[in-house]
XYZ file of C-alpha atoms in Angstrom:
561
model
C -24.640 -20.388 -61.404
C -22.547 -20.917 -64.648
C -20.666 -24.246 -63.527
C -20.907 -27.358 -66.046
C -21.781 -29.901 -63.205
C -25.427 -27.688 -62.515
C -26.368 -29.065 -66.202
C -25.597 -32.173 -64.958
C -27.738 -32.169 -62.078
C -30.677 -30.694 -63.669
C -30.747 -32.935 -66.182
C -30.963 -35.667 -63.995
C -33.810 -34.265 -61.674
C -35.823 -33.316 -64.930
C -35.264 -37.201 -66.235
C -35.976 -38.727 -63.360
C -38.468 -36.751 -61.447
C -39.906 -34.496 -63.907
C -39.932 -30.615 -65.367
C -41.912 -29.094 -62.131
C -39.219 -30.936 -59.528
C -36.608 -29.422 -61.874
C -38.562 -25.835 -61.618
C -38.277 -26.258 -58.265
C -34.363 -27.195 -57.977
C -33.952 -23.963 -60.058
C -35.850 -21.668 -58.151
C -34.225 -23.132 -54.823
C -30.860 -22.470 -56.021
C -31.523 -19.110 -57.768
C -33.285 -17.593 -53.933
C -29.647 -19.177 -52.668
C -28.071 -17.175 -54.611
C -29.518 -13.782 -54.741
C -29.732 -13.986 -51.042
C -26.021 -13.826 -51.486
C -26.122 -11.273 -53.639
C -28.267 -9.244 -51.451
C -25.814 -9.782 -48.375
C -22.871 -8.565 -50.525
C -24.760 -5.397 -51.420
C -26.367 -4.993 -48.155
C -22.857 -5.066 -46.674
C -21.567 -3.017 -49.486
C -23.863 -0.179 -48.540
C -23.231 -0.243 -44.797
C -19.691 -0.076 -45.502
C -19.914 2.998 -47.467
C -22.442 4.640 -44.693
C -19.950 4.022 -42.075
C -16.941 5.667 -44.133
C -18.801 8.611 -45.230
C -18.851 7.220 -48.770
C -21.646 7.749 -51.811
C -21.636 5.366 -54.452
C -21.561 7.002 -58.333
C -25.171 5.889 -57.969
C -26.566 7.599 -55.437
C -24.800 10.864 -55.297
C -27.382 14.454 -55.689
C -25.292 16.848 -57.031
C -26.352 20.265 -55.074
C -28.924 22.267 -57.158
C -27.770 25.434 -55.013
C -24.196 26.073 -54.976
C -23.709 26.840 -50.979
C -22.692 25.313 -48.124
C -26.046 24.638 -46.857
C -27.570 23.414 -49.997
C -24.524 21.062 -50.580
C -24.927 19.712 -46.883
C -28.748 18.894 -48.341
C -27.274 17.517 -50.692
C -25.104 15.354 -49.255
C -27.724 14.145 -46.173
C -30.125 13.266 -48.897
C -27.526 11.000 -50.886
C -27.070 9.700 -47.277
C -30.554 8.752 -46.955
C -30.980 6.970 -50.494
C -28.293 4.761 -48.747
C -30.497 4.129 -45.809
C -33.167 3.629 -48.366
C -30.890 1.058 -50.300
C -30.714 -0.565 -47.024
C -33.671 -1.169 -46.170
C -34.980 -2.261 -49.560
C -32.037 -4.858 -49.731
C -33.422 -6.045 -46.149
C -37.131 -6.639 -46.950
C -35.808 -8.210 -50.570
C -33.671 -10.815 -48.182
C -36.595 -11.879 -45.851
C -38.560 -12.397 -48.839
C -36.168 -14.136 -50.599
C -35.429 -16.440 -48.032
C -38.947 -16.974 -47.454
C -38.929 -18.060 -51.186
C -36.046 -20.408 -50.384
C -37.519 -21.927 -47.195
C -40.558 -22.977 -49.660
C -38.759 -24.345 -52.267
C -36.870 -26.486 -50.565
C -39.486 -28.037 -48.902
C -41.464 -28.638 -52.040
C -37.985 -30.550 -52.498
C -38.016 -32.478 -49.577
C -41.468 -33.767 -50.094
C -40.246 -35.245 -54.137
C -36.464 -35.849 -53.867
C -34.395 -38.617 -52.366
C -32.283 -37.847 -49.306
C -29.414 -38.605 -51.703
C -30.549 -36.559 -54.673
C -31.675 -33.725 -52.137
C -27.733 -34.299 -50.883
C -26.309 -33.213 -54.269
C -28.905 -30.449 -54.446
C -27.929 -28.935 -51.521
C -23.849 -29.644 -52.102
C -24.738 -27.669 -55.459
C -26.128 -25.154 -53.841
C -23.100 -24.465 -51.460
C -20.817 -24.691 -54.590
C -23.246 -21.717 -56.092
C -23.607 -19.535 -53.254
C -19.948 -19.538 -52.985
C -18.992 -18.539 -56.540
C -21.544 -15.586 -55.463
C -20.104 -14.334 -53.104
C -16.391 -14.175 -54.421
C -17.755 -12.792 -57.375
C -19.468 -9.973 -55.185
C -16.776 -9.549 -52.874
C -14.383 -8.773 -55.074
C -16.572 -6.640 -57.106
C -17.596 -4.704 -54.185
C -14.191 -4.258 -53.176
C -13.067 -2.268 -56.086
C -15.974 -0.106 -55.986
C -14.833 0.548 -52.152
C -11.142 1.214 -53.293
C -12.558 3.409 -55.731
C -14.378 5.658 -53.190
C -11.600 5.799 -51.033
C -10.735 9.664 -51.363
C -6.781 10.032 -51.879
C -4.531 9.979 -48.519
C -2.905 13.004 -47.706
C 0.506 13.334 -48.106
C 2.575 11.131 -45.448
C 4.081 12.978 -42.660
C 7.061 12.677 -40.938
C 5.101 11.697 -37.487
C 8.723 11.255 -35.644
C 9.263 15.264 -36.253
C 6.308 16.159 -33.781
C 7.522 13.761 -30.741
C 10.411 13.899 -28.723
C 11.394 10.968 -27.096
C 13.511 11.584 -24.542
C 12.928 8.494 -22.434
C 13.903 4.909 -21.832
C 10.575 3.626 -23.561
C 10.880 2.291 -26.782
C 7.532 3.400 -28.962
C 6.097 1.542 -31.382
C 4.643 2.517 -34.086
C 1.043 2.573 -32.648
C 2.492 4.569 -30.138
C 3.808 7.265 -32.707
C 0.632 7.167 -34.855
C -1.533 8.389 -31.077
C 0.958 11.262 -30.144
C 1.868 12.412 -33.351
C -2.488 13.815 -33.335
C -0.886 15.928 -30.751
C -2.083 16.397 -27.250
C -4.937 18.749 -28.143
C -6.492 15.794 -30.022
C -9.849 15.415 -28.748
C -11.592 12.216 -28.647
C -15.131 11.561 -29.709
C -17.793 11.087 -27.317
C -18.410 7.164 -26.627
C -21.991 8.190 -26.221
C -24.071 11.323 -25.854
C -23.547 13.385 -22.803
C -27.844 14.104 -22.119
C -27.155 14.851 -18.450
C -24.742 17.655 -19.410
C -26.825 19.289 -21.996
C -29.718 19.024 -20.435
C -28.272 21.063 -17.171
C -26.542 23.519 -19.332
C -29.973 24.305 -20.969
C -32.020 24.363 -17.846
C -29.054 26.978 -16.636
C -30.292 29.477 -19.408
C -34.598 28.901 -19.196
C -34.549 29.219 -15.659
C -34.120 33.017 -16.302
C -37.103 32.668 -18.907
C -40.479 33.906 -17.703
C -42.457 32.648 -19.887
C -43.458 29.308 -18.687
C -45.263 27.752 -22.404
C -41.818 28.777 -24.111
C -39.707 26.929 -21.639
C -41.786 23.866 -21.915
C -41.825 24.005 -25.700
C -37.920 24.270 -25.404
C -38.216 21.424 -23.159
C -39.558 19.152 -25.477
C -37.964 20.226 -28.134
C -34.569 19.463 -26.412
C -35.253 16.182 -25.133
C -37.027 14.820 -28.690
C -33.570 16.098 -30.300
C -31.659 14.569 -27.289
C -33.472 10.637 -27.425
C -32.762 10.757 -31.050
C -29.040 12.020 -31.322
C -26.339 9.419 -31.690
C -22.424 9.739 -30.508
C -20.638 10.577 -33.332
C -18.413 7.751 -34.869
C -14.952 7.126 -33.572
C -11.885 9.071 -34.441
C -9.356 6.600 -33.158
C -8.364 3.433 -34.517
C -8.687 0.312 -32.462
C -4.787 0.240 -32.381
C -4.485 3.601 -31.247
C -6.591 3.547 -28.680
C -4.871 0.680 -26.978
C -1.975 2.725 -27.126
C -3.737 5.093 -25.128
C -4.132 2.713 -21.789
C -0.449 1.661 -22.438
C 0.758 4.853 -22.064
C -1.780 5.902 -19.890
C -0.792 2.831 -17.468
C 2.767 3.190 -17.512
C 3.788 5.300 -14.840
C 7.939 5.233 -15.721
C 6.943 8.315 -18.211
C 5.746 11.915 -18.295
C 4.205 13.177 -21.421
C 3.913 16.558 -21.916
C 3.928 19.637 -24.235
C 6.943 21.377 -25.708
C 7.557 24.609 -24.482
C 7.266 26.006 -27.817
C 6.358 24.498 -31.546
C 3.071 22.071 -30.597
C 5.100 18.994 -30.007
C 4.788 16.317 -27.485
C 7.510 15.487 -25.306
C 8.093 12.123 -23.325
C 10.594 12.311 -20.429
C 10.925 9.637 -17.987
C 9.673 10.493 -14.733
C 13.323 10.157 -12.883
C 14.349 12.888 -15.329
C 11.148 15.064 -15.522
C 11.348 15.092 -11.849
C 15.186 15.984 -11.496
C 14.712 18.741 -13.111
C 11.849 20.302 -11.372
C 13.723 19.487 -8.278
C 16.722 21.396 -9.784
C 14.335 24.698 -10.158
C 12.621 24.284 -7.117
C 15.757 23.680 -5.072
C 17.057 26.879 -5.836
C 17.040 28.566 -2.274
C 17.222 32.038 -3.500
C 13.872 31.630 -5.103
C 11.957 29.079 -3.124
C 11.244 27.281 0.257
C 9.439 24.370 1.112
C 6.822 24.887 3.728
C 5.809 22.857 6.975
C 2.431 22.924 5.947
C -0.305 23.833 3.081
C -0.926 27.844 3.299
C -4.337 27.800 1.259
C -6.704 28.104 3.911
C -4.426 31.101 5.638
C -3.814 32.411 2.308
C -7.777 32.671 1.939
C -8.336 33.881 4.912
C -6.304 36.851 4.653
C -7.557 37.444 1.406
C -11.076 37.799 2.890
C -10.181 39.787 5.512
C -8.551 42.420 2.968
C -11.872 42.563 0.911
C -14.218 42.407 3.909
C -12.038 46.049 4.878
C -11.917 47.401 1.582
C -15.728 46.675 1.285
C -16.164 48.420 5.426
C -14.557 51.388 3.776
C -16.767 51.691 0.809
C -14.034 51.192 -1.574
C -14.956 47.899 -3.176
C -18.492 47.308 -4.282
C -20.722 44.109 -3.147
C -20.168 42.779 -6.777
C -16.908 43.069 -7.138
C -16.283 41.832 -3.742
C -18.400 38.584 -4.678
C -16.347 38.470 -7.662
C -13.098 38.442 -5.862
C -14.127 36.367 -3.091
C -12.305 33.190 -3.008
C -13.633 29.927 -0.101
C -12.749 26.144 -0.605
C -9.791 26.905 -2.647
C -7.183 24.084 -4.009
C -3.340 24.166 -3.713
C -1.837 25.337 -7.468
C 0.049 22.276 -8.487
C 3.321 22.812 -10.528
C 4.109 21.720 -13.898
C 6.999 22.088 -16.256
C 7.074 22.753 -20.001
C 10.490 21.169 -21.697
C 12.232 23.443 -24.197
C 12.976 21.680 -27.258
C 2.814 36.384 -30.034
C 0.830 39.480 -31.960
C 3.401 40.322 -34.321
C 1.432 42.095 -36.913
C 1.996 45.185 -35.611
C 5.808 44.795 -35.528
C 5.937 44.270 -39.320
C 3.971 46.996 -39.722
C 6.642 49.326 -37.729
C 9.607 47.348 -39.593
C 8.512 47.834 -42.884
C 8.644 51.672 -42.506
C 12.222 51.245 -41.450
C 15.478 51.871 -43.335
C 18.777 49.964 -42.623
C 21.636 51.274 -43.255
C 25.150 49.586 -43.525
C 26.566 51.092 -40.660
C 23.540 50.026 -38.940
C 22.645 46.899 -37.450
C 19.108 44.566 -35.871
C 20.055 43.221 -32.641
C 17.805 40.927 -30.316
C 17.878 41.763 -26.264
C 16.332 38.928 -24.432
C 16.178 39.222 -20.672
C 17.589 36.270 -18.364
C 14.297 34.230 -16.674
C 12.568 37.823 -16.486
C 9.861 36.334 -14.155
C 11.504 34.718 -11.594
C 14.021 37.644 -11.346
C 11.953 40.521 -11.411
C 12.426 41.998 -7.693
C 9.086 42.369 -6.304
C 9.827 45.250 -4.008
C 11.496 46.977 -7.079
C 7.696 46.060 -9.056
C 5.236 47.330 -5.943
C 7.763 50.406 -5.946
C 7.534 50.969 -9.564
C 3.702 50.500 -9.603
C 3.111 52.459 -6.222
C 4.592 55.908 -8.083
C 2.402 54.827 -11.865
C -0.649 55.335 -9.804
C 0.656 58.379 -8.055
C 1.282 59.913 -11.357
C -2.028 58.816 -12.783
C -4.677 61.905 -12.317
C -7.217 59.722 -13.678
C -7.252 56.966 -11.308
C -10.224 58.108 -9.125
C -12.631 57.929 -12.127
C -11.775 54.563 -12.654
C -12.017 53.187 -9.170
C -12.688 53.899 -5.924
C -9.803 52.016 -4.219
C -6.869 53.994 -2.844
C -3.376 53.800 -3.831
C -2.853 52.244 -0.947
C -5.564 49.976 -1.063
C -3.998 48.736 -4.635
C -0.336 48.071 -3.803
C -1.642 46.198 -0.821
C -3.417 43.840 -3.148
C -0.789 43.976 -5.579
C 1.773 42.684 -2.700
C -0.833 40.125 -1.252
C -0.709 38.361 -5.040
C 3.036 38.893 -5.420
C 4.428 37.517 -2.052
C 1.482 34.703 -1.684
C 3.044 32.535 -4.480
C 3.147 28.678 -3.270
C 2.804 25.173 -4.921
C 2.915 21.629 -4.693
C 5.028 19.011 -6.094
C 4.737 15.636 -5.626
C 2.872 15.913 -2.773
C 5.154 18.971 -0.977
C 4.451 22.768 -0.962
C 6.676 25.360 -2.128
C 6.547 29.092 -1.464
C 8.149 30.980 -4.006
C 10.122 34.000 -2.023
C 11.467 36.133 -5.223
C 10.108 36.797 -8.099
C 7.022 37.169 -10.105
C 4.680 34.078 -9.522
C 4.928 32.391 -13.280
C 0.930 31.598 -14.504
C -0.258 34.289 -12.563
C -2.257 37.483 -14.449
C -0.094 40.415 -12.611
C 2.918 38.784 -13.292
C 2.967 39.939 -16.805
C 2.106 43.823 -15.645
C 4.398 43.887 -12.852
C 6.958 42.666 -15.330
C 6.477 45.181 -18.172
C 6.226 47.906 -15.205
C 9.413 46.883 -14.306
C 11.076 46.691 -18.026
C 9.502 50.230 -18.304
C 11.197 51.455 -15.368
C 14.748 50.425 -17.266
C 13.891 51.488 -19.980
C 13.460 55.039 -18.503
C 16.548 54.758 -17.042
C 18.676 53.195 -19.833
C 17.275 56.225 -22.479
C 18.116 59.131 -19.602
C 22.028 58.121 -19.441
C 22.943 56.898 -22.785
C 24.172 59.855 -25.336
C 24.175 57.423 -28.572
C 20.871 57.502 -30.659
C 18.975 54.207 -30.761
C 17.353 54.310 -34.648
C 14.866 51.912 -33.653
C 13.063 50.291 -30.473
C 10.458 47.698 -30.041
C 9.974 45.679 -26.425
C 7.289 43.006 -26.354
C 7.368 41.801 -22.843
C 11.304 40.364 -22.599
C 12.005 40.157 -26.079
C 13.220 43.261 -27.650
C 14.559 44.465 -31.255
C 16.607 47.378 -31.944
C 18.586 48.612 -34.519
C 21.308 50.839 -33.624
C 25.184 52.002 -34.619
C 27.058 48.386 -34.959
C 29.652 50.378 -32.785
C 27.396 50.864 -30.121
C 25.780 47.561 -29.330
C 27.907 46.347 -26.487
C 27.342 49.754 -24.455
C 24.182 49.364 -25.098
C 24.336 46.038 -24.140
C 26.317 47.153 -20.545
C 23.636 49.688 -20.230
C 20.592 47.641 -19.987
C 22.681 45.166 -17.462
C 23.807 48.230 -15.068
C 20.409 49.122 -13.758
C 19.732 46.353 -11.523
C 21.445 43.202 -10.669
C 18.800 40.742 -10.602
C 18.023 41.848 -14.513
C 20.601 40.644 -16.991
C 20.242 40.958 -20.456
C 21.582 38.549 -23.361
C 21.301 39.728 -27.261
C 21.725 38.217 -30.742
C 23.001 40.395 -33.503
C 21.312 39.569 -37.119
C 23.303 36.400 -39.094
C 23.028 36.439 -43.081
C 21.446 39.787 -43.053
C 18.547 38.195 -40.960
C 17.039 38.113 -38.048
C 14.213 36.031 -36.016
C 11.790 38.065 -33.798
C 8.802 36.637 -32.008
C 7.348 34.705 -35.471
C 9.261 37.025 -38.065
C 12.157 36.560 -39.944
C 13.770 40.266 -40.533
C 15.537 40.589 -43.819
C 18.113 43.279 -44.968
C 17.868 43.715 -48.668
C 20.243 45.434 -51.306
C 17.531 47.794 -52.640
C 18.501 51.031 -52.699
C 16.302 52.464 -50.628
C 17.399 50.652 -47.804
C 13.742 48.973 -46.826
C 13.392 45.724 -44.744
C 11.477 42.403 -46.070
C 9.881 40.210 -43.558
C 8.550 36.723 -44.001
C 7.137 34.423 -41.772
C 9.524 32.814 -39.058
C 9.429 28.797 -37.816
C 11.686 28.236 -34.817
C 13.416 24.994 -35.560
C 11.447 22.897 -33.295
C 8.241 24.049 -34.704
C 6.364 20.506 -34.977
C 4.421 21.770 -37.470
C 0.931 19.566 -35.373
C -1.977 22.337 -35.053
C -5.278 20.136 -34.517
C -5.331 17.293 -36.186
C -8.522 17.252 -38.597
C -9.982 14.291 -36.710
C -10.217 15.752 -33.501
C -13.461 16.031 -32.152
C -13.754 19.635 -32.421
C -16.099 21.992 -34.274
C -15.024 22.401 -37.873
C -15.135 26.013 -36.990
C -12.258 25.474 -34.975
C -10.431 23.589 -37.594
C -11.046 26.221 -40.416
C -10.088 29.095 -37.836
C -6.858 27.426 -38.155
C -6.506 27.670 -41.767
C -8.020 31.436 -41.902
C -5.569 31.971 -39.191
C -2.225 31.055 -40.573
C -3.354 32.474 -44.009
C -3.845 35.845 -42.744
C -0.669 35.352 -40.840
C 0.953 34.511 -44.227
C -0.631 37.678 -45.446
C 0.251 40.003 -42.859
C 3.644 38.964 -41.776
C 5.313 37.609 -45.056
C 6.462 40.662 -47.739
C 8.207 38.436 -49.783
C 6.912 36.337 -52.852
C 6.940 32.737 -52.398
C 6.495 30.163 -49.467
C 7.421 31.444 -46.162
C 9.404 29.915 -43.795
C-alpha cells in the first residue's frame, strides 16, 4: 500500500470522521492485503509440492550421508511444506475474519460514497499485491527449476513411414518410446489386494494374516496414484493416434525405435510373407481346439505309460487355448564372452575377420532334417535316462507335434505354416542350432584349409581365416543343404561389426585385436524414458547395464561407439 492517493484518502476519513474510523480504514485495507499475500504464498508452496521442488528455506540437508537418510531428508523438507500450507490456510481464515469485521465497523460510520472510495482503494491495493507477489514468486519458481537435459533429436527415434503428417505433440509421445509406461490414474486396491490374499492363503497362522490384513488395507485407504507423467498435450496425442485406424505403430526390429506404417503398407507386406506357398497355407478353419486335443491325447499316453509324471503333465496340459495372432517387426545378444575369445586372438596380414550370416535361418530350417538331427543327439546321449524318463521316441514325437503344429491368424484368417521352424516359438531356437551344428560337422569333415578362428551364435557367425580361402569356405557352408544359404561380410577399414562389437585390427606388433562397443546405425538410442512409470530399479539397471557393457566390451580408451 505505497500509492500517493491512500494519503489522500486517509486524510480525509481521519478529518472528517475521526482517528478510530481511520484505524479502522487501515486495518481493513492492511487484512485485504495480506490475504493477498497469503494466497500468493499459499499458491507458491503448492506449486513447488506438485513439482517436487524445496524452497532454499525449507530444505534439511541429510545428517546421514545414504540413500535412506537423504530420502528422510527429503520427505521431511516435504512435510515443512505441508506445514507451510497449512499455517498459510488458518492465517487466511483468520485474516479474513479480521477483514469481514472491519469492514463492517465501516459500514456502520462511513457514507455509501466514502465507503465507495474505500473499497475502490482497496481493489487498487490488493492488486499492486498481487503483481508484486506474482512476480516475486515466479523467480523463486524459475530458480528451482533444476536445469533441462540436453535436447534430443526426438525425430532420430521415429520412423515415419506413413501418409500421416505428425505434429509435434505427436513426436514429443512416441519419441518416450513404446515401453513408456503410464502412471496409474488411481490406485489399483482390487489388484493388490488379490495378489496379497494369493500369498496368506498359504499362511497358517490365522492372527498373522489378519494383522497383514489390516495392515494392507490402512496402507491401501491412505495411498494416492502417483502424479502424472504425461503432459496434457501428450496425452491427447495418445487418443489421436489411438483413434486413427489408417496407421500401425510398432517397434523396430532392432535399435528401440518406433515405427509408423500405414496400415495398406503394414498389411502388404505381411501378405507378401504369408503368401509365400512354399512356407504357408491358409486353412478352412481354426485348428486350436484339434491342435489341443491331440496334444492331450499325447500326454494322457505318455502319462498311461509312466513316462511323464502327474506334475509335469499338469504343467504341460493346455484347455481353452487362443489362436497365436501374427505380428511383424519392420527392419529399419551376450557378447561378453566373444570379446573375451577375440582378445586372445592374433591377426595376421594374410589373415582376415569375415561375417557368415545365414538366409531367414528359421523359416528355412527343414524340419525333417531338425527331428533327424535331434532323433540321433539323443541316441548318442548315454545320459538321457537319468534325466528323464521319456523315450527317444516319446521326445521326437513331441518335438514333431510343436514343429509341424505351427498356425496363425491375420486379420481375421488362419495360416498354417508348412516349412520351417515356427518363429516365437522356444524349440525353434534348439532345433535351429541342432541343425547349424549338424553343418558345421559336415563343413569341418571335408574342408582341408585351417579355419584360425570360429565363433557361431545362433545364425551369426565370425571367423577369421586365409583371405584366399574365404569364398570356398563360403561354397562350403552353401553345399550342405539347399534350403540353407549363407551370405558373409568381410571386415571394411580394418573393422568389423559382430552382434554389439566393433572388431578392430591394430598395427601393434603383436598382432592383438581391440574391440569397442558397436551401435548399428538405426540404433534410436530410446531405452526407458526416466518418466516412465517404472521402478527406479529398473531405470538404474539400465545405467549399471550399459556401463558394465562399456566395461566389458570396449578395450579402447575413449567413448565407444
Amino acid at each position: 500500500m505505497t500509492s500517493p492517493g491512500f494519503w489522500t484518502i486517509f486524510a480525509f476519513i481521519r478529518n472528517l470522521y475521526g482517528s478510530v474510523a481511520l484505524s479502522n480504514v487501515r486495518d481493513y485495507v492492511n487484512q485485504s492485503t495480506s490475504i493477498i499475500r497469503l494466497e500468493c504464498h499459499q499458491d507458491f508452496n503448492r506449486q513447488c509440492l506438485h513439482r517436487g521442488f524445496i524452497p532454499h528455506g525449507l530444505r534439511c540437508k541429510p545428517l546421514v550421508h545414504t540413500p535412506y537418510g537423504r530420502k528422510l531428508a527429503r520427505d521431511f523438507s516435504r512435510n515443512c511444506i505441508k506445514a507451510r500450507i497449512q499455517d498459510n490456510k488458518q492465517r487466511i481464515t483468520y485474516a479474513r475474519k479480521r477483514q469481514a469485521s472491519a469492514e463492517r465497523n465501516l459500514r456502520h460510520v462511513l457514507q455509501y460514497d466514502d465507503l465507495r472510495s474505500i473499497f475502490i482503494a482497496r481493489k487498487q491495493a490488493e492488486d499492486m499485491e498481487k503483481s508484486k507477489y506474482s512476480e516475486i514468486h515466479s523467480k523463486k519458481l524459475a530458480r528451482l527449476q533444476p536445469e533441462e537435459p540436453a535436447p534430443r533429436n526426438e525425430r532420430t527415434t521415429i520412423f515415419n513411414y506413413s501418409s500421416k503428417q505428425l505434429s509435434d505433440h505427436h513426436v514429443s509421445l512416441l519419441a518416450k518410446g513404446l515401453n513408456f509406461a503410464m502412471a496409474p490414474r488411481y490406485v489399483p486396491k482390487r489388484d493388490f489386494i488379490v495378489e496379497i490374499e494369493e500369498k496368506l492363503r498359504h499362511i497358517n497362522n490365522v492372527t498373522g494374516v489378519n494383522l497383514a490384513r489390516s495392515r494392507v488395507l490402512s496402507i491401501l485407504n491412505n495411498a494416492k496414484p502417483p502424479q502424472p507423467n504425461l503432459a496434457q498435450h501428450e496425452r491427447k496425442a495418445l487418443q489421436e493416434l489411438r483413434s486413427d485406424e489408417s496407421i500401425i505403430i510398432v517397434r523396430a526390429d532392432k535399435g528401440g525405435g518406433t515405427v509408423i506404417l500405414d496400415k495398406t503398407d503394414y498389411d502388404e507386406k505381411m501378405y507378401a510373407i504369408i503368401n509365400d506357398t512354399d512356407h504357408f497355407v491358409k486353412l478352412p478353419r481354426d485348428p486350436t481346439a484339434k491342435t489341443e486335443r491331440s496334444l492331450v491325447d499325447h500326454l494322457k499316453e505318455l502319462r498311461k505309460k509312466g513316462r511323464l509324471s502327474d506334475q509335469l503333465y499338469r504343467r504341460l496340459f493346455s484347455s481353452d487355448g487362443s489362436t497365436p495372432k501374427l505380428y511383424g517387426l519392420p527392419k529399419v545378444r551376450n557378447s561378453q564372452e566373444f570379446v573375451q575369445l577375440i582378445r586372445a586372438q592374433t591377426l595376421l596380414p594374410h589373415e582376415s575377420m569375415i561375417s557368415f550370416d545365414v538366409v531367414s535361418l528359421f523359416t528355412n530350417v527343414p524340419n525333417d532334417l531338425a527331428v533327424d538331427v535331434a532323433r540321433q543327439r539323443l541316441l548318442d546321449d548315454r545320459t538321457l535316462s537319468t534325466r528323464t524318463s521319456l523315450h527317444v521316441d516319446d521326445i521326437i514325437l513331441l518335438l514333431r507335434f510343436c514343429l509341424n503344429q505351427c498356425f496363425f491368424a491375420f486379420r481375421g484368417e488362419v495360416y498354417h505354416q508348412v516349412n520351417g521352424c515356427p518363429m516365437g516359438s522356444p524349440v525353434s531356437v534348439t532345433a535351429a542350432n541342432l541343425v547349424m551344428e549338424y553343418i558345421e560337422e559336415k563343413v569341418f569333415g571335408e574342408i582341408v584349409f585351417p579355419v584360425k578362428f570360429y565363433r557361431r551364435y545362433v545364425d551369426d557367425t565370425f571367423v577369421i581365416l586365409d583371405k584366399n580361402f574365404v569364398d570356398d569356405f563360403h561354397q562350403c557352408l552353401n553345399s550342405v543343404h539347399p534350403a540353407i544359404k549363407f551370405t558373409y561380410e568381410p571386415e571394411q577399414n580394418n573393422m568389423l561389426s559382430f552382434l554389439d562389437v566393433c572388431v578392430i585390427r591394430t598395427d601393434e606388433p603383436n598382432n592383438r585385436m581391440e574391440t569397442k562397443v558397436y551401435r548399428k546405425p538405426c540404433d534410436s538410442g530410446n531405452f526407458l524414458d526416466f518418466l516412465s512409470h517404472h521402478p527406479v530399479q529398473h531405470k538404474k539397471s539400465v545405467v549399471r547395464t550399459f556401463v558394465h557393457r562399456s566395461n566389458t566390451v570396449g578395450s579402447l580408451y575413449g567413448p565407444s561407439r
